[in-house]
GROMACS .gro file of C-alpha atoms in nm:
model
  202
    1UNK     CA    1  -1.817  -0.092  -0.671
    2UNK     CA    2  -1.460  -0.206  -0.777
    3UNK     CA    3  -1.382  -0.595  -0.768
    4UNK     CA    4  -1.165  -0.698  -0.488
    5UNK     CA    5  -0.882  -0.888  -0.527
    6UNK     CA    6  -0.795  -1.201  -0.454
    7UNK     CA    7  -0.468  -1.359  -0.295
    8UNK     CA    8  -0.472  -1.694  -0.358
    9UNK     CA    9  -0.302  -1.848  -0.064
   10UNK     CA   10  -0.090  -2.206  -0.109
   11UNK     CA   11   0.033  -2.338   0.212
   12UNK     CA   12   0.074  -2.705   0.322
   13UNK     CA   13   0.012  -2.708   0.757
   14UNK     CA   14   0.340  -2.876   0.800
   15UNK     CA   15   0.507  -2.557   0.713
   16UNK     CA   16   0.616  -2.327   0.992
   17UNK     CA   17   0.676  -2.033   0.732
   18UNK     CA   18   0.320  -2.101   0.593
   19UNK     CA   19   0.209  -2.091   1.039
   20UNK     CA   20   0.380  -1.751   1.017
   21UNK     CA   21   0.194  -1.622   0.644
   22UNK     CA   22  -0.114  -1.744   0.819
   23UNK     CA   23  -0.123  -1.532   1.078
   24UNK     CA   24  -0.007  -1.239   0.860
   25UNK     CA   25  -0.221  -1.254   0.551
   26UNK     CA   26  -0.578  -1.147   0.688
   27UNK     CA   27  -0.404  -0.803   0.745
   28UNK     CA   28  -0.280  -0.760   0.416
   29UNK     CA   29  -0.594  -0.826   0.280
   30UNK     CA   30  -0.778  -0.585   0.487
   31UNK     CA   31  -0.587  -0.324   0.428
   32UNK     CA   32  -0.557  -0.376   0.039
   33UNK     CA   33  -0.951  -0.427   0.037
   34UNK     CA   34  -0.870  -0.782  -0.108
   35UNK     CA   35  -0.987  -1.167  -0.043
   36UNK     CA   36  -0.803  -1.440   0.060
   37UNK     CA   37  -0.856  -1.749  -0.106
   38UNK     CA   38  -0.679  -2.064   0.090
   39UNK     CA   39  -0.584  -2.334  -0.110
   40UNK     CA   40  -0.409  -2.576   0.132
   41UNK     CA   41  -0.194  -2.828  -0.024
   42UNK     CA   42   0.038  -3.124   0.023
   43UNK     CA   43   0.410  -3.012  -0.028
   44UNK     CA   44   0.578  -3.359  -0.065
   45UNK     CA   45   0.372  -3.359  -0.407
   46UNK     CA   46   0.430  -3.072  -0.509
   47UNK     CA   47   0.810  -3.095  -0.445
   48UNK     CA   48   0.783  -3.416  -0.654
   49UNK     CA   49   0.637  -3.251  -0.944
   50UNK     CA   50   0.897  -3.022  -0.946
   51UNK     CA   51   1.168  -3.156  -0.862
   52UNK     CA   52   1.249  -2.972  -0.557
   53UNK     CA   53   1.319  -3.094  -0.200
   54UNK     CA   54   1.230  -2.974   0.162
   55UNK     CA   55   1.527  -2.805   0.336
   56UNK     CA   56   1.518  -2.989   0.616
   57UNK     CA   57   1.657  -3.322   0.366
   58UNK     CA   58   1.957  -3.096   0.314
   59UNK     CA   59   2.164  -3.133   0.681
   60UNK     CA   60   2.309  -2.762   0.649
   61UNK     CA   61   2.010  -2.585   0.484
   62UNK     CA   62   1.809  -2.817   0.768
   63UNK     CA   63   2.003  -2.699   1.083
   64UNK     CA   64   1.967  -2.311   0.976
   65UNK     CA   65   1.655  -2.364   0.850
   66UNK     CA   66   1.481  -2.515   1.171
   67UNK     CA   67   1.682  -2.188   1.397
   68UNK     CA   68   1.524  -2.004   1.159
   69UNK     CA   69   1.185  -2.108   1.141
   70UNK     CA   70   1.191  -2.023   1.537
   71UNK     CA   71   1.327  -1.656   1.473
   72UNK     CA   72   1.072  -1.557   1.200
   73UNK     CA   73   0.783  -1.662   1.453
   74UNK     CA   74   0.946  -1.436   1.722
   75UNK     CA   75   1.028  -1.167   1.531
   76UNK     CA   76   0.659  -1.170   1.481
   77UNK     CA   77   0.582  -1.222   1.821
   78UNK     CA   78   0.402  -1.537   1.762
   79UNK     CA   79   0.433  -1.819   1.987
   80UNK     CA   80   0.603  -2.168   1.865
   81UNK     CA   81   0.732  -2.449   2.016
   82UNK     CA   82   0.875  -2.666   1.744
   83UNK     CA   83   0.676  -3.031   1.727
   84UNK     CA   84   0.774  -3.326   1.823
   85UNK     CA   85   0.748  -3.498   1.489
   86UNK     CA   86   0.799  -3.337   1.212
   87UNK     CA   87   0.700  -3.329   0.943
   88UNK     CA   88   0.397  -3.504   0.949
   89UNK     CA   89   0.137  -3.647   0.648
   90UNK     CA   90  -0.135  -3.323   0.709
   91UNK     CA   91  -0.363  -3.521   0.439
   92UNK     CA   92  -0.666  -3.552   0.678
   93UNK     CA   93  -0.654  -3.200   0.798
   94UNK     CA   94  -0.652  -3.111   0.442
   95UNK     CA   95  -0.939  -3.275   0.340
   96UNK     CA   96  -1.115  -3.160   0.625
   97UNK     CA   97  -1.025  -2.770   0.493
   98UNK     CA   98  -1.128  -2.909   0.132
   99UNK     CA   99  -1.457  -3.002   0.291
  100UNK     CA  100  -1.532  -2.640   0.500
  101UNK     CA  101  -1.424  -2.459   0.155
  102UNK     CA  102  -1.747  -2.601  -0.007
  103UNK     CA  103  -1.936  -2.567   0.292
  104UNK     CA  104  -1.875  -2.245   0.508
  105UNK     CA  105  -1.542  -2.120   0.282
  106UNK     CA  106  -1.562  -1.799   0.585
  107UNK     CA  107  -1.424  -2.006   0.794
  108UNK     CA  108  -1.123  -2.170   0.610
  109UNK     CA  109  -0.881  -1.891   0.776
  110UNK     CA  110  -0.999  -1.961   1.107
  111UNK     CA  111  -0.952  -2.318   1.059
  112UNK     CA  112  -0.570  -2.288   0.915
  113UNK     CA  113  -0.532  -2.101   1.227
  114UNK     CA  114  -0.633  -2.347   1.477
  115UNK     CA  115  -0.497  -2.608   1.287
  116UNK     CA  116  -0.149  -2.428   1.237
  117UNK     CA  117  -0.172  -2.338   1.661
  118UNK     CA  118  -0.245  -2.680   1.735
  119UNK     CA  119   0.070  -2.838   1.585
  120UNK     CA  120   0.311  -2.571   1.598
  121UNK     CA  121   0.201  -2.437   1.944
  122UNK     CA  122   0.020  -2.654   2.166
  123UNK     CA  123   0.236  -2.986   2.038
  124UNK     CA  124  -0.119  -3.164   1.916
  125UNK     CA  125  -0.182  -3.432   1.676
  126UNK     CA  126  -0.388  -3.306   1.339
  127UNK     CA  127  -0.307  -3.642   1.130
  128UNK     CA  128  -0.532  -3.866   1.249
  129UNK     CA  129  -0.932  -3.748   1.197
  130UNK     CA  130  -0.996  -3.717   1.598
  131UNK     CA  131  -0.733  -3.496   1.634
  132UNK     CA  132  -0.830  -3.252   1.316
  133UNK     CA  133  -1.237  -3.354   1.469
  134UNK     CA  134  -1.102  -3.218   1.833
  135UNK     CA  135  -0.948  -2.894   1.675
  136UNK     CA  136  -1.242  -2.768   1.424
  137UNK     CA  137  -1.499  -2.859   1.729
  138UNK     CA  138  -1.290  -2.606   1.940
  139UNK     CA  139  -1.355  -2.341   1.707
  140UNK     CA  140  -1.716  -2.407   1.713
  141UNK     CA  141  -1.751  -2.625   1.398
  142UNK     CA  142  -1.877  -2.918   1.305
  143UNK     CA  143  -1.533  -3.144   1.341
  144UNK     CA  144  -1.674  -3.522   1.319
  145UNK     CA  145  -1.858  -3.435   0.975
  146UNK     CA  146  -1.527  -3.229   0.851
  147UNK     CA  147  -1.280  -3.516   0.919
  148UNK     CA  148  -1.529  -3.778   0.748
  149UNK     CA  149  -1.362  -3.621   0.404
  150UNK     CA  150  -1.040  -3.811   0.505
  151UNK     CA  151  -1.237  -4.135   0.330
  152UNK     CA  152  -1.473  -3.953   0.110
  153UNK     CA  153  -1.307  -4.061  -0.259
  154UNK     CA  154  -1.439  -3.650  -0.349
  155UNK     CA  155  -1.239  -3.519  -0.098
  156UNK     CA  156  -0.909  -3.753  -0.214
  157UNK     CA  157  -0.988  -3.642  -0.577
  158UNK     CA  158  -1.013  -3.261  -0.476
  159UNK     CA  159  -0.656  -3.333  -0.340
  160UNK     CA  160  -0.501  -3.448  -0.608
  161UNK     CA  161  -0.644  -3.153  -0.828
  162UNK     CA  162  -0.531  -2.920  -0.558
  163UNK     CA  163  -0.204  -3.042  -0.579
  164UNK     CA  164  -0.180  -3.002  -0.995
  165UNK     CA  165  -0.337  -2.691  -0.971
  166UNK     CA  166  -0.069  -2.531  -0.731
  167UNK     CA  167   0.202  -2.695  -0.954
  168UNK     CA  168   0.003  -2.537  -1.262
  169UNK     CA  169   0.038  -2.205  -1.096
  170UNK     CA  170   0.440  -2.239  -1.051
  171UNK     CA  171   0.423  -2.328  -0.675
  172UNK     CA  172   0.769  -2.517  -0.567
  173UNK     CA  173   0.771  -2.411  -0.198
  174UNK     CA  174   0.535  -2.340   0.106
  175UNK     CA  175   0.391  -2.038   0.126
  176UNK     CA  176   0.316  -1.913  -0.216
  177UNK     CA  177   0.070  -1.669  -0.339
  178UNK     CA  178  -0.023  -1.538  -0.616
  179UNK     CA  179  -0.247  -1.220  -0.760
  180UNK     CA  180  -0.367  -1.204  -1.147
  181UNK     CA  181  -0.073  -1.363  -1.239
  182UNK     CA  182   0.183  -1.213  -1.008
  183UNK     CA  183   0.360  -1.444  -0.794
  184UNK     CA  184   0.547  -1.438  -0.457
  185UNK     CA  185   0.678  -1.748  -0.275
  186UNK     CA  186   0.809  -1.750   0.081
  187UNK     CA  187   0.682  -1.559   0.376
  188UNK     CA  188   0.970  -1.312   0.361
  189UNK     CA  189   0.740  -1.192   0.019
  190UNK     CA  190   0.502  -1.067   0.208
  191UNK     CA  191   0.600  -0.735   0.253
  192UNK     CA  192   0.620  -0.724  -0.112
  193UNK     CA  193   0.288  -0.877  -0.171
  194UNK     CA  194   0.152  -0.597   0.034
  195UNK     CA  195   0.264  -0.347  -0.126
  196UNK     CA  196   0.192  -0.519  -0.445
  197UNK     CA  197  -0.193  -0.532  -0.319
  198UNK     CA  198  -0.268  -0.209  -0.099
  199UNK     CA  199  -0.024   0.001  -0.386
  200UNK     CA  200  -0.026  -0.145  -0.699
  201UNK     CA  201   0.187  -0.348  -0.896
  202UNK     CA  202   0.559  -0.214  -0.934
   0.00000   0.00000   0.00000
């Protein structure tokens, strides 16, 4: 039997074109025969390490940007209703996803779903660990033990590697994916990356 692939997915939850890749990505992967590995991430350290900046700080890039955030979901007919803060620190939530990747890593897509829904659709709070506790128990998981990795100094250390190993795979921006060692940032990749994995490389 051949190896699957693997798309390793970066996204950081505060990003509503990571919301949209979310919802997308399971389908790719199905119909390339090929796994998705999530790797969530914190973009403001990435961006440091870079040197690169969210569009939003830029006042023209932010205006089009934040119309356009709202068209991509539509286009895709998924619901959003942009939040009333944003962005926000998503640290606890990622811990918490840290945590389910070592214990029941089946589940991390169904997770970044709810998670993603619950900011960018239903308007809740995932930074504080009841509010990432409410949305894993509403999924059927175990949500008080997840959000405990917000203080476990494993969690915070998994984190920080996280965050060196997206930079060490030449992620600047939210989503960003690579395969072997092809690359494709931004959700309007994806059609490539599809191709890319159900096709072949071209």
């Amino acid at each position: 039997m051949a190896t699957k692939q693997t798309i390793d997915f970066y996204y950081d939850l505060t990003s509503p074109y990571s919301y949209v890749a979310a919802e997308l990505i399971e389908g790719i992967a199905r119909e390339g025969n090929a796994e998705v590995n999530y790797l969530p991430t914190l973009l403001g350290f990435v961006f440091k390490a870079t040197g690169n900046s969210a569009p939003m700080m830029n006042p023209t890039k932010g205006k089009y940007s934040a119309n356009d955030f709202l068209r991509t979901a539509r286009y895709y007919d998924l619901p959003i209703q942009w939040p009333r803060q944003f962005p926000i620190n998503a640290t606890c939530a990622t811990r918490a996803l840290l945590k389910l990747k070592d214990q029941q890593p089946d589940k991390m897509g169904e997770l970044t779903r709810a998670l993603y829904r619950a900011y960018f659709v239903e308007g809740k709070d995932i930074t504080t660990v009841d509010g990432v506790a409410a949305v894993a128990d509403a999924i059927g998981l175990n949500g008080a033990d997840l959000a405990l990795a917000n203080d476990d100094e494993a969690y915070k250390a998994k984190t920080r590697d996280l965050v060196q190993q997206a930079v060490g795979a030449g992620m600047f921006g939210a989503p960003y994916f690579v395969v072997g060692k092809e690359c494709f940032w931004g959700q309007d990749r994806m059609e490539q990356l599809r191709r890319w994995v159900v096709k072949g490389p071209f």
